[in-house]
Amino acid sequence: MVVNSDKKLESVLHIKSEIMRAAGEYLREQGFVEILPVILSPVTDPLHHETYAGTVDYYGRPYTLTKSMILHKQIALRTVPRIFAFSPNVRMEPEARAPLRRYLAEFVQLDLEVRDASRDEIMAIGEGLFVAVVRAVLVTCADELTTLGRVLTVPEIPFARIPYQNATEQYGEHYDDQLSSSLFAPAWLIDFPRAVREFYDREDPTRPGVLLDMDLIYPEGYGEALSGGEREHTLPRILRRLKQDGIPPERFSAYLRFVKEGLPASAGFGIGIERLTRYICGLDHIMEARLFAKVPGAVDAL
Ligand code: AMP
Ligand code: MG
């Protein structure tokens, strides 16, 4: 038997396990119910950037591997008001993204959604979750953090809020890395313009063209932590948004059946577990944050 002697990787896996435990515990305390992830479906997140489709022949029909559980989360909220899932996502990202060191072709999102919630409420849950996870890791994984040489601090709540427009004015369209490198604590990026996001992020009724959504940005150059927002949930608005994006509604007919019956208003987010592990452990590359990592474009991974 070959025994793994990689102490660094072992420490990372311990910390990741603790991150997931602490996150689940925090969310349960907040009244969330964990649901199981969806792997295959006739519909998935269209995303705002190109990824190669993971399509599977499902009894003669094209089903896709989940890119995010957003649409299923909205439908699940008809049954339970506060949900989360550790959701495996397959996004065969363009190879050009590999050098950014924060993309995998297969990763896991901690995806959560709350019926009738506002963006502010969801941001408060995000802050509470982040702080609870960092605290738990500091208490239970002190040895592992020492092995990794990582010094972590608990950030103060509430996190700063930066409007998208300010970030792009200061750093340009590719603000991500520079903004993240300039931060000493996590910060929210809010109010993305309609054109840069998917059809399901809710447009602010008082500010046409501006969305009630947000990203959380890690400090120290680790980049985007999560994306989320309030959601569009009514049929006319969703149809209008699909049209704006040039997406034929037939592509989402399985989802639109539920929209016609009625979806609750909601807000939520998805936070990438490998990126969170990378940040907490202070890892150079996201591929160090999990076993069997698949870097975009590399085809020799298990
Ligand atoms: P999105 O809604 O597309 O922003 O995805 C939600 C979160 O999932 C992001 O903020 C990241 O933390 C994580 N994520 C998205 N794509 C990837 C990827 N290719 N590899 C690793 N994590 C990702
Ligand atoms: Mg995002």
PDB file of N, CA, C and O in Angstrom, residues 96-103 167 170-184 189 215 217-225 275 278 284:
ATOM      1  N   ALA A  96      -8.040  29.298 -21.757  1.00  0.00           N
ATOM      2  CA  ALA A  96      -7.448  30.620 -21.484  1.00  0.00           C
ATOM      3  C   ALA A  96      -7.615  31.023 -20.022  1.00  0.00           C
ATOM      4  O   ALA A  96      -6.909  31.898 -19.521  1.00  0.00           O
ATOM      5  N   ARG A  97      -8.558  30.411 -19.325  1.00  0.00           N
ATOM      6  CA  ARG A  97      -8.778  30.768 -17.918  1.00  0.00           C
ATOM      7  C   ARG A  97      -7.810  30.070 -16.963  1.00  0.00           C
ATOM      8  O   ARG A  97      -7.711  30.458 -15.793  1.00  0.00           O
ATOM      9  N   ALA A  98      -7.154  29.028 -17.461  1.00  0.00           N
ATOM     10  CA  ALA A  98      -6.286  28.236 -16.580  1.00  0.00           C
ATOM     11  C   ALA A  98      -5.244  29.099 -15.851  1.00  0.00           C
ATOM     12  O   ALA A  98      -5.039  28.937 -14.646  1.00  0.00           O
ATOM     13  N   PRO A  99      -4.565  30.047 -16.548  1.00  0.00           N
ATOM     14  CA  PRO A  99      -3.518  30.812 -15.863  1.00  0.00           C
ATOM     15  C   PRO A  99      -4.033  31.675 -14.705  1.00  0.00           C
ATOM     16  O   PRO A  99      -3.232  32.152 -13.897  1.00  0.00           O
ATOM     17  N   LEU A 100      -5.350  31.894 -14.615  1.00  0.00           N
ATOM     18  CA  LEU A 100      -5.877  32.720 -13.517  1.00  0.00           C
ATOM     19  C   LEU A 100      -5.795  31.997 -12.170  1.00  0.00           C
ATOM     20  O   LEU A 100      -5.963  32.600 -11.119  1.00  0.00           O
ATOM     21  N   ARG A 101      -5.584  30.687 -12.204  1.00  0.00           N
ATOM     22  CA  ARG A 101      -5.330  29.880 -10.995  1.00  0.00           C
ATOM     23  C   ARG A 101      -6.532  29.748 -10.057  1.00  0.00           C
ATOM     24  O   ARG A 101      -6.387  29.303  -8.936  1.00  0.00           O
ATOM     25  N   ARG A 102      -7.732  30.148 -10.534  1.00  0.00           N
ATOM     26  CA  ARG A 102      -8.901  29.959  -9.664  1.00  0.00           C
ATOM     27  C   ARG A 102     -10.057  29.243 -10.367  1.00  0.00           C
ATOM     28  O   ARG A 102     -11.196  29.299  -9.922  1.00  0.00           O
ATOM     29  N   TYR A 103      -9.762  28.569 -11.475  1.00  0.00           N
ATOM     30  CA  TYR A 103     -10.795  27.837 -12.209  1.00  0.00           C
ATOM     31  C   TYR A 103     -10.493  26.355 -12.251  1.00  0.00           C
ATOM     32  O   TYR A 103      -9.361  25.944 -12.515  1.00  0.00           O
ATOM     33  N   ALA A 167     -15.766  50.171  -9.192  1.00  0.00           N
ATOM     34  CA  ALA A 167     -14.656  49.227  -9.407  1.00  0.00           C
ATOM     35  C   ALA A 167     -14.151  49.315 -10.844  1.00  0.00           C
ATOM     36  O   ALA A 167     -12.942  49.327 -11.088  1.00  0.00           O
ATOM     37  N   GLN A 170     -12.265  52.562 -11.537  1.00  0.00           N
ATOM     38  CA  GLN A 170     -10.920  52.581 -10.961  1.00  0.00           C
ATOM     39  C   GLN A 170      -9.967  51.594 -11.645  1.00  0.00           C
ATOM     40  O   GLN A 170      -8.813  51.904 -11.907  1.00  0.00           O
ATOM     41  N   TYR A 171     -10.484  50.387 -11.942  1.00  0.00           N
ATOM     42  CA  TYR A 171      -9.584  49.312 -12.410  1.00  0.00           C
ATOM     43  C   TYR A 171      -9.876  48.810 -13.824  1.00  0.00           C
ATOM     44  O   TYR A 171      -9.203  47.895 -14.293  1.00  0.00           O
ATOM     45  N   GLY A 172     -10.907  49.357 -14.461  1.00  0.00           N
ATOM     46  CA  GLY A 172     -11.245  48.899 -15.805  1.00  0.00           C
ATOM     47  C   GLY A 172     -12.107  47.647 -15.787  1.00  0.00           C
ATOM     48  O   GLY A 172     -12.469  47.131 -14.735  1.00  0.00           O
ATOM     49  N   GLU A 173     -12.418  47.154 -16.984  1.00  0.00           N
ATOM     50  CA  GLU A 173     -13.357  46.048 -17.147  1.00  0.00           C
ATOM     51  C   GLU A 173     -12.852  44.772 -16.464  1.00  0.00           C
ATOM     52  O   GLU A 173     -13.620  43.985 -15.944  1.00  0.00           O
ATOM     53  N   HIS A 174     -11.546  44.570 -16.472  1.00  0.00           N
ATOM     54  CA  HIS A 174     -10.965  43.385 -15.819  1.00  0.00           C
ATOM     55  C   HIS A 174     -10.432  43.773 -14.438  1.00  0.00           C
ATOM     56  O   HIS A 174      -9.244  43.706 -14.156  1.00  0.00           O
ATOM     57  N   TYR A 175     -11.382  44.224 -13.618  1.00  0.00           N
ATOM     58  CA  TYR A 175     -11.052  44.776 -12.310  1.00  0.00           C
ATOM     59  C   TYR A 175     -10.640  43.704 -11.294  1.00  0.00           C
ATOM     60  O   TYR A 175      -9.975  43.993 -10.308  1.00  0.00           O
ATOM     61  N   ASP A 176     -11.045  42.452 -11.556  1.00  0.00           N
ATOM     62  CA  ASP A 176     -11.012  41.401 -10.526  1.00  0.00           C
ATOM     63  C   ASP A 176      -9.716  41.352  -9.719  1.00  0.00           C
ATOM     64  O   ASP A 176      -9.725  41.530  -8.498  1.00  0.00           O
ATOM     65  N   ASP A 177      -8.618  41.084 -10.430  1.00  0.00           N
ATOM     66  CA  ASP A 177      -7.366  40.828  -9.724  1.00  0.00           C
ATOM     67  C   ASP A 177      -6.871  42.050  -8.967  1.00  0.00           C
ATOM     68  O   ASP A 177      -6.455  41.946  -7.820  1.00  0.00           O
ATOM     69  N   GLN A 178      -6.942  43.208  -9.639  1.00  0.00           N
ATOM     70  CA  GLN A 178      -6.428  44.427  -8.990  1.00  0.00           C
ATOM     71  C   GLN A 178      -7.262  44.794  -7.773  1.00  0.00           C
ATOM     72  O   GLN A 178      -6.717  45.165  -6.734  1.00  0.00           O
ATOM     73  N   LEU A 179      -8.591  44.695  -7.921  1.00  0.00           N
ATOM     74  CA  LEU A 179      -9.462  45.022  -6.785  1.00  0.00           C
ATOM     75  C   LEU A 179      -9.156  44.083  -5.630  1.00  0.00           C
ATOM     76  O   LEU A 179      -8.946  44.520  -4.492  1.00  0.00           O
ATOM     77  N   SER A 180      -9.104  42.793  -5.922  1.00  0.00           N
ATOM     78  CA  SER A 180      -8.862  41.800  -4.872  1.00  0.00           C
ATOM     79  C   SER A 180      -7.504  42.035  -4.201  1.00  0.00           C
ATOM     80  O   SER A 180      -7.389  41.947  -2.978  1.00  0.00           O
ATOM     81  N   SER A 181      -6.491  42.364  -4.991  1.00  0.00           N
ATOM     82  CA  SER A 181      -5.155  42.585  -4.428  1.00  0.00           C
ATOM     83  C   SER A 181      -5.112  43.827  -3.545  1.00  0.00           C
ATOM     84  O   SER A 181      -4.267  43.931  -2.651  1.00  0.00           O
ATOM     85  N   SER A 182      -6.026  44.776  -3.811  1.00  0.00           N
ATOM     86  CA  SER A 182      -6.019  46.025  -3.032  1.00  0.00           C
ATOM     87  C   SER A 182      -6.728  45.861  -1.687  1.00  0.00           C
ATOM     88  O   SER A 182      -6.667  46.750  -0.840  1.00  0.00           O
ATOM     89  N   LEU A 183      -7.439  44.742  -1.483  1.00  0.00           N
ATOM     90  CA  LEU A 183      -8.261  44.574  -0.275  1.00  0.00           C
ATOM     91  C   LEU A 183      -7.489  43.889   0.853  1.00  0.00           C
ATOM     92  O   LEU A 183      -6.669  43.002   0.595  1.00  0.00           O
ATOM     93  N   PHE A 184      -7.820  44.296   2.086  1.00  0.00           N
ATOM     94  CA  PHE A 184      -7.245  43.632   3.261  1.00  0.00           C
ATOM     95  C   PHE A 184      -8.281  42.792   3.995  1.00  0.00           C
ATOM     96  O   PHE A 184      -7.964  42.086   4.942  1.00  0.00           O
ATOM     97  N   LEU A 189     -19.048  43.473  -3.893  1.00  0.00           N
ATOM     98  CA  LEU A 189     -19.191  44.248  -5.117  1.00  0.00           C
ATOM     99  C   LEU A 189     -20.676  44.169  -5.440  1.00  0.00           C
ATOM    100  O   LEU A 189     -21.225  43.051  -5.520  1.00  0.00           O
ATOM    101  N   ASP A 215     -21.279  40.197  -5.713  1.00  0.00           N
ATOM    102  CA  ASP A 215     -20.195  39.228  -5.579  1.00  0.00           C
ATOM    103  C   ASP A 215     -19.517  39.517  -4.242  1.00  0.00           C
ATOM    104  O   ASP A 215     -19.521  40.668  -3.792  1.00  0.00           O
ATOM    105  N   ILE A 217     -15.703  39.512  -2.800  1.00  0.00           N
ATOM    106  CA  ILE A 217     -14.329  39.468  -3.304  1.00  0.00           C
ATOM    107  C   ILE A 217     -13.379  39.199  -2.136  1.00  0.00           C
ATOM    108  O   ILE A 217     -13.433  39.907  -1.119  1.00  0.00           O
ATOM    109  N   TYR A 218     -12.538  38.186  -2.300  1.00  0.00           N
ATOM    110  CA  TYR A 218     -11.530  37.903  -1.274  1.00  0.00           C
ATOM    111  C   TYR A 218     -10.437  38.959  -1.323  1.00  0.00           C
ATOM    112  O   TYR A 218     -10.135  39.494  -2.396  1.00  0.00           O
ATOM    113  N   PRO A 219      -9.787  39.205  -0.191  1.00  0.00           N
ATOM    114  CA  PRO A 219      -8.602  40.074  -0.221  1.00  0.00           C
ATOM    115  C   PRO A 219      -7.375  39.310  -0.745  1.00  0.00           C
ATOM    116  O   PRO A 219      -7.478  38.133  -1.089  1.00  0.00           O
ATOM    117  N   GLU A 220      -6.249  39.970  -0.778  1.00  0.00           N
ATOM    118  CA  GLU A 220      -4.928  39.373  -1.072  1.00  0.00           C
ATOM    119  C   GLU A 220      -4.826  38.776  -2.470  1.00  0.00           C
ATOM    120  O   GLU A 220      -4.029  37.872  -2.709  1.00  0.00           O
ATOM    121  N   GLY A 221      -5.700  39.228  -3.394  1.00  0.00           N
ATOM    122  CA  GLY A 221      -5.590  38.756  -4.772  1.00  0.00           C
ATOM    123  C   GLY A 221      -6.237  37.413  -5.051  1.00  0.00           C
ATOM    124  O   GLY A 221      -6.057  36.865  -6.148  1.00  0.00           O
ATOM    125  N   TYR A 222      -7.008  36.870  -4.098  1.00  0.00           N
ATOM    126  CA  TYR A 222      -7.635  35.563  -4.331  1.00  0.00           C
ATOM    127  C   TYR A 222      -8.891  35.646  -5.202  1.00  0.00           C
ATOM    128  O   TYR A 222      -9.443  34.618  -5.585  1.00  0.00           O
ATOM    129  N   GLY A 223      -9.348  36.864  -5.487  1.00  0.00           N
ATOM    130  CA  GLY A 223     -10.428  37.031  -6.463  1.00  0.00           C
ATOM    131  C   GLY A 223     -11.820  36.737  -5.925  1.00  0.00           C
ATOM    132  O   GLY A 223     -12.059  36.754  -4.712  1.00  0.00           O
ATOM    133  N   GLU A 224     -12.720  36.447  -6.862  1.00  0.00           N
ATOM    134  CA  GLU A 224     -14.145  36.293  -6.534  1.00  0.00           C
ATOM    135  C   GLU A 224     -14.409  35.080  -5.651  1.00  0.00           C
ATOM    136  O   GLU A 224     -13.950  33.981  -5.941  1.00  0.00           O
ATOM    137  N   ALA A 225     -15.201  35.310  -4.590  1.00  0.00           N
ATOM    138  CA  ALA A 225     -15.566  34.227  -3.673  1.00  0.00           C
ATOM    139  C   ALA A 225     -16.931  33.648  -3.999  1.00  0.00           C
ATOM    140  O   ALA A 225     -17.124  32.429  -3.982  1.00  0.00           O
ATOM    141  N   ARG A 275     -12.474  27.446  -3.918  1.00  0.00           N
ATOM    142  CA  ARG A 275     -11.917  28.803  -3.797  1.00  0.00           C
ATOM    143  C   ARG A 275     -11.853  29.243  -2.337  1.00  0.00           C
ATOM    144  O   ARG A 275     -10.908  29.902  -1.923  1.00  0.00           O
ATOM    145  N   ARG A 278      -8.993  27.482  -0.890  1.00  0.00           N
ATOM    146  CA  ARG A 278      -7.746  28.110  -1.362  1.00  0.00           C
ATOM    147  C   ARG A 278      -7.447  29.366  -0.542  1.00  0.00           C
ATOM    148  O   ARG A 278      -6.321  29.560  -0.083  1.00  0.00           O
ATOM    149  N   ASP A 284      -1.491  28.784  -3.523  1.00  0.00           N
ATOM    150  CA  ASP A 284      -1.146  29.494  -4.748  1.00  0.00           C
ATOM    151  C   ASP A 284      -2.151  29.195  -5.859  1.00  0.00           C
ATOM    152  O   ASP A 284      -2.553  30.077  -6.603  1.00  0.00           O
TER     153      ASP A 284
END
